[in-house]
Each structure stands twice: as structure tokens, then as C-alpha cells.
XYZ file of C-alpha atoms in Angstrom:
204
model
C 31.329 25.729 51.767
C 31.388 28.353 49.025
C 28.545 30.643 50.074
C 29.657 33.235 47.557
C 28.235 31.259 44.655
C 24.665 31.508 45.886
C 24.357 34.246 48.444
C 21.824 36.736 47.327
C 18.416 37.866 46.310
C 20.165 38.575 43.010
C 22.304 35.416 43.025
C 23.542 34.739 39.522
C 23.506 38.463 38.713
C 26.515 39.748 40.639
C 29.305 37.898 42.446
C 28.813 39.871 45.663
C 25.151 40.179 46.589
C 23.427 39.461 49.906
C 19.923 38.362 50.675
C 18.303 41.067 52.722
C 16.617 40.118 55.975
C 15.995 36.428 55.397
C 19.371 34.958 54.413
C 20.812 31.993 56.288
C 23.295 34.266 58.029
C 20.555 36.705 59.045
C 18.557 33.906 60.630
C 21.680 32.747 62.445
C 22.251 36.290 63.672
C 18.679 36.486 64.955
C 19.061 33.144 66.706
C 22.206 34.417 68.419
C 20.031 36.730 70.469
C 20.660 40.185 71.838
C 22.016 41.284 75.194
C 23.789 44.263 76.656
C 26.857 42.109 77.256
C 27.272 40.842 73.703
C 25.723 43.611 71.620
C 23.015 43.429 68.981
C 22.734 39.988 67.338
C 25.794 38.827 69.259
C 28.187 41.432 67.787
C 30.091 43.274 70.529
C 30.510 46.329 68.322
C 26.723 46.799 68.192
C 26.156 47.669 71.846
C 25.037 51.120 70.680
C 23.409 52.374 67.493
C 26.580 54.186 66.420
C 28.387 50.871 66.619
C 27.138 50.247 63.086
C 29.652 52.858 61.887
C 32.556 50.938 63.369
C 31.027 47.674 62.135
C 31.199 48.985 58.562
C 34.689 50.461 59.017
C 36.079 47.185 60.332
C 34.438 45.173 57.556
C 35.820 47.457 54.844
C 39.280 47.275 56.401
C 39.151 43.474 56.548
C 37.880 43.193 52.977
C 40.642 45.535 51.820
C 43.197 43.192 53.378
C 41.557 40.205 51.677
C 41.537 41.939 48.288
C 45.238 42.728 48.718
C 45.862 39.099 49.583
C 44.166 37.931 46.388
C 46.380 40.255 44.338
C 49.510 38.340 45.404
C 48.100 34.802 45.298
C 48.867 32.497 42.368
C 45.871 31.038 40.491
C 44.538 28.464 42.938
C 41.594 27.288 45.000
C 42.797 29.649 47.740
C 41.537 32.587 45.663
C 38.024 31.133 45.738
C 38.244 30.640 49.502
C 39.339 34.250 50.032
C 36.506 35.461 47.798
C 34.174 33.508 50.061
C 35.680 35.268 53.096
C 35.035 38.620 51.403
C 31.422 37.645 50.796
C 30.874 36.524 54.383
C 32.417 39.718 55.769
C 30.282 41.991 53.609
C 27.074 40.060 54.189
C 27.497 39.883 57.965
C 27.171 43.676 57.993
C 24.425 43.985 55.388
C 22.324 41.169 56.850
C 22.609 42.648 60.352
C 21.809 46.161 59.158
C 18.823 45.033 57.086
C 17.456 42.943 59.925
C 17.839 45.853 62.334
C 16.347 48.543 60.138
C 13.303 46.389 59.435
C 12.637 45.112 62.956
C 14.312 47.201 65.684
C 11.980 49.381 67.817
C 14.659 52.029 68.534
C 14.725 54.737 65.847
C 18.416 55.499 66.466
C 19.314 51.899 65.689
C 17.089 51.922 62.607
C 18.679 55.105 61.239
C 22.242 53.926 61.841
C 21.436 50.512 60.378
C 20.001 52.169 57.284
C 23.169 54.243 56.831
C 25.319 51.145 57.330
C 23.312 49.183 54.774
C 23.589 51.943 52.174
C 27.301 52.435 52.767
C 28.063 48.728 52.607
C 25.907 48.264 49.512
C 27.893 50.982 47.749
C 31.120 49.284 48.789
C 29.798 45.950 47.531
C 29.176 47.599 44.167
C 32.829 48.695 44.192
C 33.849 45.062 44.724
C 31.645 43.908 41.865
C 33.533 46.240 39.511
C 37.012 45.447 40.839
C 39.142 44.379 37.881
C 41.846 42.759 40.005
C 39.267 40.412 41.562
C 37.740 39.635 38.172
C 41.123 38.933 36.592
C 42.129 36.690 39.500
C 38.965 34.625 39.053
C 39.329 34.611 35.258
C 42.902 33.309 35.326
C 42.113 30.785 38.053
C 39.241 29.371 36.020
C 41.220 29.245 32.768
C 44.222 27.521 34.294
C 42.020 24.933 35.978
C 44.217 24.898 39.060
C 41.486 23.866 41.519
C 41.706 20.651 43.483
C 37.962 19.994 43.470
C 35.151 20.123 40.937
C 33.153 22.253 43.359
C 35.814 24.969 43.371
C 36.031 24.835 39.569
C 32.261 25.314 39.308
C 32.383 28.222 41.751
C 35.191 29.891 39.793
C 33.157 29.540 36.605
C 30.046 30.909 38.318
C 31.966 33.869 39.745
C 33.417 34.745 36.362
C 29.971 34.611 34.737
C 28.474 36.716 37.534
C 31.181 39.367 37.196
C 30.516 39.540 33.457
C 26.756 39.796 33.966
C 27.604 42.965 35.871
C 29.368 44.230 32.734
C 32.926 44.267 34.053
C 34.302 42.996 30.720
C 32.556 45.700 28.664
C 34.149 48.809 27.114
C 34.399 51.648 29.630
C 31.437 53.634 28.235
C 29.068 50.669 28.448
C 30.421 49.642 31.846
C 29.743 53.109 33.240
C 26.155 52.887 31.977
C 25.706 49.460 33.563
C 27.099 50.767 36.859
C 24.707 53.702 36.757
C 21.726 51.410 36.199
C 22.795 49.051 38.995
C 23.060 51.930 41.471
C 19.675 53.297 40.387
C 18.091 49.874 40.859
C 19.604 49.587 44.342
C 18.412 53.060 45.342
C 14.897 52.428 44.030
C 14.799 49.124 45.888
C 15.620 50.820 49.179
C 13.069 53.561 48.473
C 10.436 50.910 47.823
C 11.287 49.169 51.102
C 11.039 52.470 52.978
C 7.652 53.368 51.491
C 6.337 49.841 52.020
C 7.362 49.826 55.683
C 5.776 53.247 56.223
C 2.590 51.963 54.604
C 2.509 48.949 56.916
C 2.902 51.213 59.946
C 0.077 53.460 58.743
C -2.402 50.635 58.162
C -1.543 49.012 61.494
C -2.365 52.165 63.485
């Protein structure tokens, strides 16, 4: 139910983090197939390579609405459910983009998917440092207003994951943590790029 608690390659490090390429949602996307009628991986917006731009725009708009919704909700299990919706929205884009940029034969699709992945990853970092989301989770956990033990565990896990990202630190230390996280993400993508180029070279 609460995918957000265990969704990423770096699960347990940040509250919003997606597995790249081989997550459950990515496999589901691959299984959905690809046709001109439905668009890449079953998403109508991905009928063309540039559709990734709209895919990202729509996801960011939807997440913005969900974040605004959390800001007016009282401490409750509903906050955890909306956080899960945020996670699913972000990861549907990142999983699709990562799958495409690693497997699609069309260079235009690969380039647009790469841009979409980078843009969405940067936005995900913004979510991981969003104080209103952190405070909503913090208060919800402290007040113990969940109806199930599962939701209580997820709230606790989310709070810990936010704090592992340094959100509770003084501003100077938080800025340093954010810088390191972005550098790690950029180096990871550079590694993937070089590795894929190497595989293409040795397969020729």
C-alpha cells in the first residue's frame, strides 16, 4: 500500500527516491507494451520523444497540487496516503525515463528521456528538502493520529528518511548536505552514461 516507504535504490536514505530501471513500476510499464495508439509504455503523452517534456510538466503540476493539499490537512493517515501519491507520480516519470534512456533504439527518445530524468531528479531533491512536508510528517507521527500500525510505521520511516537527508540541520550544514546529494546524483548519471558507452563499444 505505502510504496513510499521502500521505493528506491537508496530506500532508507531519502523519503522520495526511485529505483532506476528495475523497480516494480518500471517492470509494470514495460509489461504494458508500446504502440502508436497508446504511446510509449502505455502513456498517451509519450507518442513522441518531446512528450517527455509534457510528462514532466504534468507530474510537477500534480505534485504541486498534492503538496498544497498536505499543507491544509490535519495530522492524519491521509497525509501518508498523499505522500504515497506524490511518490507514485514522481516515480512514474523517472522509471519511464530511465527505462527509455537505457533501452530505446531512437536517439531522440533517449535524449529527451535523459533530460526528463535529470529534471525530475532535481525536482525530487526539492521535495526531499521541503520543510512543509517534513513538518506535516513530523506532527503526524508525534500525535499518533493514524488508524493503523502500518501507517504509523510509515510515518516514522518517512521522518527518519527526511532527517537522514539533513532537513533538520542548521542551514549551513543543510546546504552542504544538499550540495553533496546533488554531486552524488550527477556522478551517478555520469557513471551510467560512461558505462553504457563502454558496453556499446565492446559490443561493436
